C-alpha positions as a Python dict, from the first residue, in 0.01 Angstrom:
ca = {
    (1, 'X'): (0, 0, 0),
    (2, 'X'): (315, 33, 107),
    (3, 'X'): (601, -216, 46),
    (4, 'X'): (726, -489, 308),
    (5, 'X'): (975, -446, 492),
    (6, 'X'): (1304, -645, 665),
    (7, 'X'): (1058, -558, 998),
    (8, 'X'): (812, -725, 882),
    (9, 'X'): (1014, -1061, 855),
    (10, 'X'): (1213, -1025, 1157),
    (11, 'X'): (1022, -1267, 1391),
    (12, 'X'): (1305, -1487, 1486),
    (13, 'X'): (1467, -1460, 1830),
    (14, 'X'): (1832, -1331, 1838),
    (15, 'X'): (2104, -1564, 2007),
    (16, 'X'): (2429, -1375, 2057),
    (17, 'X'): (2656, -1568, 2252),
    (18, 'X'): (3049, -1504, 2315),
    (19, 'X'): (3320, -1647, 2093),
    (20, 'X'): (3459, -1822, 2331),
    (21, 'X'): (3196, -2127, 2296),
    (22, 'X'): (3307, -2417, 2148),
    (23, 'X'): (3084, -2584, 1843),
    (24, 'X'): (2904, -2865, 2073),
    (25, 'X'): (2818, -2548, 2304),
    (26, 'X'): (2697, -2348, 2035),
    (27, 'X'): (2528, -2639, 1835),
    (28, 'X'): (2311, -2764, 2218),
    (29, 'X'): (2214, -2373, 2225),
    (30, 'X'): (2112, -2366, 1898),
    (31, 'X'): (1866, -2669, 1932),
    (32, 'X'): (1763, -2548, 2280),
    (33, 'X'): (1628, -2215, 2115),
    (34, 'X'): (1537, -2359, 1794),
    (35, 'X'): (1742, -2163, 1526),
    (36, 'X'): (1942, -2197, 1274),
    (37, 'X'): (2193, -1996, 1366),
    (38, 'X'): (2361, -1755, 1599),
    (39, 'X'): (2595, -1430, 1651),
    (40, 'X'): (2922, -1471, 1796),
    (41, 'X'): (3022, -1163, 1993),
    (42, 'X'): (3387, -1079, 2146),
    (43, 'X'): (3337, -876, 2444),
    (44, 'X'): (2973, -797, 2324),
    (45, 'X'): (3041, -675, 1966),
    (46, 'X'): (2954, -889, 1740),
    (47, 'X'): (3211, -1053, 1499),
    (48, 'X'): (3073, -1353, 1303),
    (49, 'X'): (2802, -1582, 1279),
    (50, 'X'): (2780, -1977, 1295),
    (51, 'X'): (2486, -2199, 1133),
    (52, 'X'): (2381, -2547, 1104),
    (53, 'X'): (2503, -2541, 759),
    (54, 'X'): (2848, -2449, 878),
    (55, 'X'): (2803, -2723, 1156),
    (56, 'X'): (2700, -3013, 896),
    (57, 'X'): (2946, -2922, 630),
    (58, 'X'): (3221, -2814, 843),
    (59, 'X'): (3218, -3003, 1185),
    (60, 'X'): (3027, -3318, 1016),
    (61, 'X'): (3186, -3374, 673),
    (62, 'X'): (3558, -3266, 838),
    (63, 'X'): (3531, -3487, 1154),
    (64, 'X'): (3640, -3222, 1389),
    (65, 'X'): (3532, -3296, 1756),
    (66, 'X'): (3299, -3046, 1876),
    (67, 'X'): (3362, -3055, 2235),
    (68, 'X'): (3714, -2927, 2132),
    (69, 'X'): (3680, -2677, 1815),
    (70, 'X'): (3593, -2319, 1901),
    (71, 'X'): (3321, -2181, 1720),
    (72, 'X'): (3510, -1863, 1560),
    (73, 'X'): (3714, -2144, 1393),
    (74, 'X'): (3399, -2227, 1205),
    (75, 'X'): (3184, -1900, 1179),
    (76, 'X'): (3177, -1677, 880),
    (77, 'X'): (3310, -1325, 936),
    (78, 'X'): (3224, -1044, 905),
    (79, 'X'): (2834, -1023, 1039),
    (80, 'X'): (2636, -961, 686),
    (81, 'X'): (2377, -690, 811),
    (82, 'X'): (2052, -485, 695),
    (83, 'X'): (1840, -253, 869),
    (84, 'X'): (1507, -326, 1001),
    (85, 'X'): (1299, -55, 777),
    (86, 'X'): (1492, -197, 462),
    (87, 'X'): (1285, -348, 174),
    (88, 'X'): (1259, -727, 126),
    (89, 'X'): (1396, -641, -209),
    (90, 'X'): (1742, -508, -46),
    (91, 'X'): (1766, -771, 195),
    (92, 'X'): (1724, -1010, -80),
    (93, 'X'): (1943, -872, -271),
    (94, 'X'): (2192, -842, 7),
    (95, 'X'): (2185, -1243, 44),
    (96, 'X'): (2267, -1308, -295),
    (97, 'X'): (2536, -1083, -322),
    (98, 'X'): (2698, -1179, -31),
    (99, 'X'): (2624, -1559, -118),
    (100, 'X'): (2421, -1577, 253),
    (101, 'X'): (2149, -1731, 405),
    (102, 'X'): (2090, -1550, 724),
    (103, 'X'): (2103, -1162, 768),
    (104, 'X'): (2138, -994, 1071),
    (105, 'X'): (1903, -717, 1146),
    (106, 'X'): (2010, -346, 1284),
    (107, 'X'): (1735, -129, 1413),
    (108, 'X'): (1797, 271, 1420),
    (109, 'X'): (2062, 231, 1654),
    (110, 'X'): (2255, 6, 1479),
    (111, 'X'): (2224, -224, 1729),
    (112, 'X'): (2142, -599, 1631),
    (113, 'X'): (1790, -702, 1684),
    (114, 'X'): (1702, -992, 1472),
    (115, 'X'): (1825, -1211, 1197),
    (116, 'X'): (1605, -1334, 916),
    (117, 'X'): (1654, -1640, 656),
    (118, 'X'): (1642, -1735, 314),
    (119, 'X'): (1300, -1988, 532),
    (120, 'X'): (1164, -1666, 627),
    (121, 'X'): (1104, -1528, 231),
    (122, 'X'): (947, -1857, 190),
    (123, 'X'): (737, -1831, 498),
    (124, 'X'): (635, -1455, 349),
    (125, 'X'): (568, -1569, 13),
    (126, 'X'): (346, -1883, 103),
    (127, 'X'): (176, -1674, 400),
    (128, 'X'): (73, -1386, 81),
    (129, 'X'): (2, -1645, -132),
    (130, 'X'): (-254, -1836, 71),
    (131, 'X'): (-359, -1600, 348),
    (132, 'X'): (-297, -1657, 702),
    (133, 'X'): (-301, -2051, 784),
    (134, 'X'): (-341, -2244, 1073),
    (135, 'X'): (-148, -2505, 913),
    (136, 'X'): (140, -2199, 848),
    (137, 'X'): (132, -2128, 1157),
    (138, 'X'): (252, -2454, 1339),
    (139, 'X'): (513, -2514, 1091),
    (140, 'X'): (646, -2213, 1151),
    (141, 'X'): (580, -2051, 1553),
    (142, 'X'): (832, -1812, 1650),
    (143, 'X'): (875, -1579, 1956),
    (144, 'X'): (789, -1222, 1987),
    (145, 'X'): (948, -1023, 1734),
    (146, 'X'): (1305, -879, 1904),
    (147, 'X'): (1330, -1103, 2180),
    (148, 'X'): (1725, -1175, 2235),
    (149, 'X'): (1832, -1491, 2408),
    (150, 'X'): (2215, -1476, 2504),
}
């Protein structure tokens, strides 16, 4: 058997949106597509990357007003990366050393087509330790695999 890959995670839909979105922008995007966080690209490359966690600690706990602060004030820079066919060990160990909780994902072409999440090892871990759930299933429903929203 062979071991998992980064592909095998990478369920989650990919926002990229352009860094010229302020935080209550970003943050209304991020509910309407239900993740956690998103890519900020400047003229379609991508630069940094925004999360709730950056929204609660930073926009939150500072009292900046979100209709006003631009998101690259906020996002973390630069994009942390791994490639699709890339073990869950290295992406694992590419969150820790880069003290992250989301990783982009890069298929062949380098090209970003995913991001997975520190939720998504637990998701793996409770789907191989109990088998495929119903219960799983409905905590956790996600889009095709590689589907982009921008």
């Amino acid at each position: 058997m062979s071991e998992a890959k980064v592909s095998d995670l990478t369920r989650r839909p990919l926002v990229i949106l352009d860094c010229d979105k302020t935080i209550q922008e970003i943050a209304s995007t991020m509910a309407d597509n239900r993740v956690s966080a998103v890519v900020l690209a400047d003229s379609g490359r991508p630069i940094g990357i925004l999360t709730e966690r950056d929204l609660a600690r930073q926009v939150c706990a500072k009292g900046l007003a979100p209709e006003k602060t631009p998101a690259t004030a906020l996002m973390s820079a630069p994009v942390v990366a791994v490639q699709a066919d890339s073990t869950l060990q290295d992406a694992a160990e590419q969150m820790v050393k880069n003290n992250v909780r989301h990783l982009a994902v890069k298929d062949e072409r380098q090209h970003l087509v995913g991001m997975i999440t520190a939720t998504d090892f637990a998701w793996y871990t409770a789907r191989k330790v109990a088998g495929k759930s119903g219960v799983l299933e409905l905590l956790y429903p996600y889009e095709e695999v590689g589907e982009e929203i921008s």
